[in-house]
Coordinates of C-alpha atoms in Angstrom, one line a residue:
M197 CA -13.1 -15.0 -21.9
H198 CA -11.7 -14.0 -18.5
R199 CA -14.2 -13.5 -15.6
I200 CA -13.5 -10.8 -13.0
Q201 CA -15.6 -10.6 -9.9
T202 CA -15.8 -7.2 -8.2
F203 CA -16.5 -6.2 -4.7
N204 CA -17.1 -2.6 -3.5
T205 CA -17.6 0.2 -5.9
I206 CA -14.7 0.2 -8.4
S207 CA -13.9 3.4 -10.4
P208 CA -15.5 3.2 -13.9
L209 CA -12.2 4.3 -15.3
G210 CA -10.6 1.2 -14.0
L211 CA -13.3 -1.1 -15.2
K212 CA -13.1 0.5 -18.7
C213 CA -9.6 -1.0 -19.0
F214 CA -11.2 -4.5 -19.5
T215 CA -12.4 -5.0 -23.0
A216 CA -15.9 -6.5 -23.4
E217 CA -14.6 -9.0 -26.0
R218 CA -12.1 -10.6 -23.5
Y219 CA -13.5 -9.9 -20.1
E220 CA -16.8 -10.5 -18.2
I221 CA -16.9 -8.2 -15.1
G222 CA -19.4 -8.0 -12.3
A223 CA -20.3 -8.7 -8.7
D224 CA -22.0 -11.9 -9.7
A225 CA -19.3 -13.3 -12.0
I226 CA -19.4 -17.1 -11.7
D227 CA -16.2 -19.2 -11.4
A228 CA -14.1 -16.0 -11.5
D229 CA -10.5 -16.0 -12.8
A230 CA -9.8 -13.0 -10.7
I231 CA -11.2 -10.8 -7.9
L232 CA -11.0 -7.0 -7.9
L233 CA -11.8 -5.3 -4.6
R234 CA -11.1 -2.4 -2.3
S235 CA -12.0 -2.8 1.4
H236 CA -14.2 -5.9 1.2
K237 CA -12.9 -8.6 3.6
L238 CA -12.4 -11.7 1.6
N239 CA -13.2 -14.9 3.4
P240 CA -10.9 -17.9 2.6
D241 CA -13.9 -20.1 2.3
S242 CA -15.2 -18.0 -0.6
I243 CA -12.1 -18.6 -2.8
K244 CA -13.0 -21.0 -5.6
G245 CA -10.7 -23.4 -7.4
S246 CA -10.8 -21.4 -10.6
L247 CA -9.4 -18.3 -9.0
K248 CA -5.9 -17.2 -10.2
A249 CA -5.5 -13.7 -8.8
V250 CA -6.8 -11.1 -6.3
A251 CA -6.2 -7.4 -6.9
R252 CA -6.6 -4.9 -4.1
A253 CA -7.2 -1.4 -5.4
G254 CA -5.1 0.1 -2.6
A255 CA -1.9 -0.4 -0.8
G256 CA -2.9 -2.5 2.3
V257 CA -4.0 -6.1 1.9
N258 CA -5.2 -6.7 5.5
N259 CA -8.6 -7.7 4.1
V260 CA -7.2 -10.5 1.9
P261 CA -6.2 -13.9 3.2
V262 CA -2.7 -13.7 1.6
N263 CA -1.3 -16.9 3.2
S264 CA -4.3 -19.0 2.1
C265 CA -4.0 -17.5 -1.4
T266 CA -0.3 -18.4 -1.6
E267 CA -0.9 -22.0 -0.6
R268 CA -3.4 -22.3 -3.6
G269 CA -1.1 -20.5 -6.0
I270 CA -3.2 -17.4 -6.2
V271 CA -1.3 -14.2 -6.9
V272 CA -2.3 -11.2 -4.7
F273 CA -1.7 -7.7 -6.2
N274 CA -1.9 -4.3 -4.6
T275 CA -1.4 -0.8 -6.0
P276 CA 1.5 0.9 -4.1
G277 CA 2.0 4.5 -5.0
A278 CA -1.4 5.0 -6.7
N279 CA -2.8 6.9 -3.8
A280 CA 0.5 8.3 -2.6
N281 CA -0.2 11.9 -3.7
A282 CA -3.5 11.9 -1.8
V283 CA -1.9 10.8 1.4
K284 CA 1.0 13.2 0.9
E285 CA -1.5 16.1 0.7
L286 CA -3.3 15.0 3.8
V287 CA 0.1 14.8 5.7
L288 CA 0.7 18.4 4.7
C289 CA -2.8 19.3 6.1
G290 CA -1.9 17.4 9.3
L291 CA 1.4 19.3 9.7
L292 CA -0.4 22.7 9.4
L293 CA -3.2 21.7 11.7
A294 CA -0.7 20.6 14.3
S295 CA 1.3 23.8 14.0
R296 CA -1.3 26.5 13.9
G297 CA -4.4 27.1 15.9
I298 CA -6.6 26.4 12.9
I299 CA -9.1 24.0 14.4
P300 CA -9.8 25.8 17.7
G301 CA -9.7 29.1 15.7
I302 CA -12.4 28.0 13.3
A303 CA -14.5 26.7 16.2
F304 CA -14.2 30.0 18.1
A305 CA -15.1 32.1 15.0
N306 CA -18.1 29.9 14.2
S307 CA -19.3 30.1 17.8
Q308 CA -19.8 33.9 17.7
N309 CA -23.1 33.9 16.0
K310 CA -24.6 36.2 18.6
A311 CA -22.1 39.0 18.1
G312 CA -24.0 42.4 18.0
S313 CA -22.6 43.6 14.7
H314 CA -19.9 42.9 12.1
D315 CA -17.8 45.6 13.7
D316 CA -18.2 43.9 17.1
L317 CA -17.2 40.5 15.6
S318 CA -14.1 42.0 13.9
K319 CA -13.0 43.7 17.1
L320 CA -13.4 40.4 19.0
M321 CA -11.4 38.4 16.4
E322 CA -8.5 40.9 16.6
L323 CA -8.7 40.8 20.4
E324 CA -8.8 37.0 20.8
K325 CA -6.6 35.9 17.9
K326 CA -3.5 35.7 20.1
R327 CA -5.2 32.6 21.8
F328 CA -4.6 30.7 18.6
K329 CA -1.0 31.6 18.0
G330 CA 1.0 28.9 16.3
K331 CA 4.4 28.1 14.8
E332 CA 5.6 27.9 11.2
I333 CA 6.9 24.5 9.9
S334 CA 9.6 26.1 7.8
G335 CA 13.0 25.5 9.5
K336 CA 11.7 22.7 11.7
T337 CA 12.9 19.1 11.4
L338 CA 10.7 16.4 10.0
G339 CA 11.5 12.7 10.6
V340 CA 10.1 10.4 8.0
V341 CA 9.8 6.8 9.1
G342 CA 9.4 4.7 6.0
L343 CA 10.7 6.1 2.7
G344 CA 8.6 4.2 0.1
A345 CA 6.2 5.7 -2.4
I346 CA 4.4 7.9 0.1
G347 CA 7.3 8.7 2.4
S348 CA 9.5 9.9 -0.4
L349 CA 6.8 12.3 -1.6
V350 CA 6.3 13.6 1.9
A351 CA 10.1 14.2 2.2
D352 CA 10.2 16.1 -1.0
M353 CA 7.2 18.2 -0.1
A354 CA 8.7 19.1 3.3
I355 CA 12.0 20.1 1.8
K356 CA 10.2 22.4 -0.7
L357 CA 8.4 24.0 2.3
G358 CA 11.7 24.8 3.9
M359 CA 11.8 22.0 6.5
K360 CA 14.9 19.9 7.3
V361 CA 14.2 16.3 6.6
Q362 CA 15.7 13.1 8.0
G363 CA 14.5 9.6 7.1
F364 CA 14.7 6.1 8.5
D365 CA 14.0 2.9 6.5
P366 CA 15.9 -0.3 7.1
A367 CA 14.3 -2.0 4.1
L368 CA 14.8 0.8 1.6
S369 CA 14.9 -0.6 -1.9
V370 CA 17.3 0.7 -4.6
E371 CA 14.3 2.0 -6.6
A372 CA 13.0 3.9 -3.5
A373 CA 16.5 5.3 -2.8
W374 CA 16.6 6.8 -6.3
R375 CA 13.3 8.6 -5.7
L376 CA 14.6 10.3 -2.5
P377 CA 15.8 14.0 -2.7
S378 CA 19.5 14.3 -2.0
Q379 CA 18.7 16.7 0.9
V380 CA 17.1 13.9 2.9
K381 CA 19.5 12.9 5.7
R382 CA 19.5 9.1 6.1
I383 CA 19.4 8.0 9.7
E384 CA 20.5 4.4 10.5
N385 CA 18.9 4.4 14.0
L386 CA 15.2 5.1 14.7
T387 CA 15.8 6.4 18.2
S388 CA 18.2 8.9 16.8
L389 CA 15.6 10.1 14.3
V390 CA 13.0 10.4 17.0
A391 CA 15.3 12.3 19.4
G392 CA 16.2 14.8 16.7
S393 CA 12.8 15.6 15.1
D394 CA 10.2 18.3 15.8
Y395 CA 7.7 16.3 13.7
I396 CA 7.6 12.6 13.0
T397 CA 5.5 11.1 10.2
L398 CA 4.9 7.3 9.9
H399 CA 4.7 5.5 6.5
L400 CA 5.2 1.8 7.3
P401 CA 3.2 -1.4 6.7
V402 CA 2.0 -3.5 9.6
L403 CA 4.5 -6.3 10.1
E404 CA 5.5 -8.2 13.2
S405 CA 8.6 -5.9 13.3
T406 CA 6.5 -2.7 13.1
R407 CA 3.5 -3.6 15.3
N408 CA 3.6 -1.2 18.4
L409 CA 6.9 0.1 17.0
F410 CA 6.2 3.4 18.7
N411 CA 6.0 2.3 22.3
A412 CA 6.8 3.8 25.7
S413 CA 10.6 3.6 25.1
M414 CA 10.3 5.3 21.8
F415 CA 8.1 8.1 23.2
S416 CA 10.6 8.7 26.0
M417 CA 13.2 9.5 23.4
M418 CA 11.2 12.4 21.9
R419 CA 12.2 16.0 22.6
E420 CA 9.7 18.0 24.4
G421 CA 6.9 19.3 22.2
T422 CA 7.2 16.7 19.4
C423 CA 4.3 16.1 17.1
L424 CA 3.6 12.6 15.7
L425 CA 1.6 12.0 12.5
N426 CA 0.2 8.6 11.7
F427 CA -1.3 8.1 8.3
A428 CA 0.1 4.6 7.9
R429 CA -1.6 2.1 10.2
D430 CA -3.1 2.3 13.7
E431 CA -1.2 -0.8 14.9
I432 CA 2.2 0.8 14.6
V433 CA 1.5 2.9 17.7
D434 CA 1.1 1.3 21.1
P435 CA -2.2 2.7 22.3
E436 CA -1.4 2.6 26.0
A437 CA 2.0 4.2 25.5
L438 CA 0.4 6.9 23.3
K439 CA -2.1 7.7 26.0
Q440 CA 0.7 8.2 28.5
A441 CA 2.8 10.2 26.1
L442 CA -0.1 12.6 25.5
A443 CA -0.3 13.3 29.2
S444 CA 3.4 14.2 29.2
P445 CA 5.3 17.3 27.7
Q446 CA 7.0 15.0 25.2
L447 CA 4.1 14.7 22.8
R448 CA 2.5 18.0 22.0
C449 CA 0.1 16.7 19.3
Y450 CA -0.9 13.4 17.7
V451 CA -2.4 13.6 14.2
S452 CA -3.9 10.3 13.0
D453 CA -6.1 8.9 10.3
F454 CA -7.3 6.2 12.7
P455 CA -9.5 7.5 15.5
R456 CA -9.4 5.7 18.9
L457 CA -12.4 5.8 21.2
E458 CA -10.3 6.5 24.4
L459 CA -8.8 9.6 22.7
T460 CA -11.9 11.3 21.5
G461 CA -12.2 14.7 23.0
N462 CA -8.5 15.0 23.7
D463 CA -7.4 18.5 22.8
K464 CA -3.9 17.1 21.8
V465 CA -5.4 14.7 19.3
I466 CA -6.4 15.5 15.7
A467 CA -8.3 12.4 14.4
M468 CA -9.6 11.9 10.8
P469 CA -11.9 9.1 9.6
H470 CA -9.3 7.2 7.5
I471 CA -9.5 9.5 4.6
G472 CA -5.9 9.4 3.5
A473 CA -6.6 7.8 0.1
T474 CA -10.2 9.0 -0.2
T475 CA -10.0 11.2 -3.2
A476 CA -11.6 10.7 -6.6
E477 CA -8.2 10.8 -8.2
A478 CA -6.7 8.2 -5.9
E479 CA -9.6 5.8 -6.3
E480 CA -9.3 6.2 -10.1
N481 CA -5.5 5.6 -10.0
C482 CA -5.8 2.5 -7.8
A483 CA -8.5 1.0 -10.0
I484 CA -6.6 1.6 -13.2
M485 CA -3.4 0.2 -11.8
A486 CA -5.1 -2.9 -10.4
A487 CA -6.9 -3.5 -13.7
K488 CA -3.8 -3.3 -15.8
Q489 CA -1.9 -5.6 -13.5
L490 CA -4.7 -8.2 -13.6
M491 CA -4.8 -8.0 -17.4
D492 CA -1.1 -8.4 -17.8
F493 CA -1.2 -11.4 -15.5
L494 CA -4.2 -13.1 -17.0
E495 CA -3.1 -12.6 -20.6
H496 CA 0.6 -13.0 -20.3
G497 CA 1.4 -14.3 -16.8
N498 CA 3.5 -11.3 -15.9
I499 CA 3.6 -10.2 -12.2
I500 CA 4.1 -6.7 -10.9
N501 CA 3.3 -5.4 -7.4
S502 CA 2.4 -8.7 -5.9
V503 CA 2.6 -9.1 -2.1
N504 CA 3.1 -12.9 -2.2
F505 CA 4.7 -13.8 -5.5
P506 CA 8.0 -12.6 -7.1
A507 CA 8.0 -9.8 -9.6
L508 CA 8.5 -11.4 -13.0
S509 CA 7.9 -10.4 -16.6
L510 CA 8.7 -12.1 -19.9
E511 CA 8.1 -10.4 -23.3
R512 CA 6.2 -12.5 -25.7
T513 CA 8.1 -13.3 -28.9
T514 CA 6.5 -12.9 -32.3
T515 CA 6.7 -16.7 -32.8
T516 CA 4.7 -17.7 -29.8
E517 CA 1.0 -17.9 -30.3
K518 CA -1.8 -18.0 -27.7
G519 CA -1.6 -21.3 -25.8
M520 CA 2.2 -21.6 -26.2
R521 CA 3.1 -20.1 -22.9
L522 CA 3.0 -21.9 -19.5
A523 CA 2.7 -20.2 -16.1
I524 CA 3.7 -22.7 -13.4
T525 CA 3.6 -22.2 -9.7
N526 CA 5.5 -24.6 -7.4
K527 CA 6.9 -24.8 -3.9
N528 CA 10.3 -23.4 -3.7
V529 CA 12.2 -26.7 -3.3
P530 CA 15.2 -28.0 -5.3
K531 CA 15.1 -29.8 -8.7
M532 CA 11.6 -28.5 -9.6
L533 CA 12.7 -26.7 -12.8
G534 CA 14.6 -29.7 -14.0
Q535 CA 11.6 -32.0 -13.6
I536 CA 9.4 -29.5 -15.5
L537 CA 11.8 -29.2 -18.4
S538 CA 12.3 -33.0 -18.4
V539 CA 8.6 -33.5 -19.0
L540 CA 8.7 -31.0 -21.9
A541 CA 11.7 -32.7 -23.4
D542 CA 10.0 -36.1 -23.2
Q543 CA 7.1 -34.7 -25.1
N544 CA 9.5 -33.3 -27.8
I545 CA 8.4 -29.7 -26.9
N546 CA 11.2 -27.2 -27.4
V547 CA 11.6 -24.2 -25.0
I548 CA 12.1 -20.9 -26.8
D549 CA 12.4 -18.7 -23.7
M550 CA 11.8 -18.9 -20.0
I551 CA 12.2 -17.1 -16.7
N552 CA 12.1 -18.4 -13.1
K553 CA 12.0 -16.6 -9.8
S554 CA 11.1 -17.4 -6.2
R555 CA 9.9 -15.6 -3.2
D556 CA 9.9 -17.2 0.3
E557 CA 8.1 -20.5 -0.1
V558 CA 6.8 -20.1 -3.6
A559 CA 8.5 -20.2 -7.1
Y560 CA 7.0 -19.0 -10.3
N561 CA 7.9 -19.9 -13.9
L562 CA 7.0 -18.5 -17.3
I563 CA 8.0 -20.8 -20.2
D564 CA 7.5 -20.0 -23.9
L565 CA 7.2 -23.1 -26.2
E566 CA 7.9 -23.7 -29.8
S567 CA 4.7 -25.8 -30.2
M568 CA 1.4 -26.2 -28.5
P569 CA 1.6 -28.4 -25.3
S570 CA -0.7 -31.5 -25.3
A571 CA -3.1 -32.3 -22.5
T572 CA -0.8 -35.2 -21.6
A573 CA 2.1 -32.8 -21.1
I574 CA 0.1 -30.4 -19.0
D575 CA -1.2 -33.2 -16.8
A576 CA 2.3 -34.6 -16.4
I577 CA 3.6 -31.3 -15.2
A578 CA 0.6 -30.7 -12.9
N579 CA 1.2 -34.2 -11.3
I580 CA 4.8 -33.4 -10.4
Q581 CA 5.1 -33.4 -6.6
D582 CA 5.1 -29.8 -5.2
V583 CA 3.7 -28.2 -8.4
I584 CA 0.8 -26.0 -7.2
K585 CA -0.8 -24.6 -10.4
V586 CA -0.3 -24.9 -14.1
T587 CA -1.9 -22.4 -16.5
V588 CA -1.8 -22.3 -20.3
L589 CA -1.7 -18.8 -21.6

């Protein structure tokens, strides 16, 4: 029986993935094997020795102590792409709000509650509509910074709306490259993208290399009247540089999912209360993906969409029964695999299949065995220097 401790409200569709015969789920689960959460900030001190995994039903893991988990051999999962469509649709909304006089137009129309008659109101609307004249996005150039799951969907959407799209992503994976429409023009230099775009949309994680990426120097490269959309993370944009750019002709509009107190009331700012992934569908998709990833890991040791462990999957053979697979986490140092296999050989345990991968400071192994390992063999492997965790599956 695997125990899953939940924080926040997790979609019932995600929780239904866990069968009652094999899983105990709840906020009060004792000695949990895994934690499933959304925005709850996980304190390192609350992580118990039995914990094997943490799954975040969402893309960001700022609320999870990833480094502490890695040191203890705890796999941290996220769900990239599960909320991508929700964010993409809000980016479209942001593009339109930034291009047309929609928000001030609605406010003006709603303020005319004292109009004498319907005819008077209609005449006033016709007379004043020129105040809310906007521009069409078709034919304009959109610069997409970050071409992952969300960025690629945004690029495809913009192309279908008649926009010219150029993209920048120095860490573009092969998988992400295959997703990109052929019409996207890859730009190797961020300043070139900024200088050649009418609209710029950000879809990057917060890293040391991306924190305050859009600073005074970057804003100075913008053509006059540029619109910047930030549905990624607040920390990517330097707040002081943003404030100065808004006072210049360079930045016509800033659309963000992360309101800032000093910018409230600024007519050039459209701020939303972090609702990019707040749809029923996105929450369901994230919960289902997180649940399935946890189940595959707890039952088979397979890892997909981890932020701190390597991606690794080993199909179980028909000859391997429950308890004949070992999942071993160790520090990524030389001669570890040889020591582990030596222990198994000394115990006359034959290896049927195995896979080993590393990521930064940690290595992970899945080993299928011909016979059930003894407690002595497990202890011997666990006592090897630099072995972090041994799990029998």
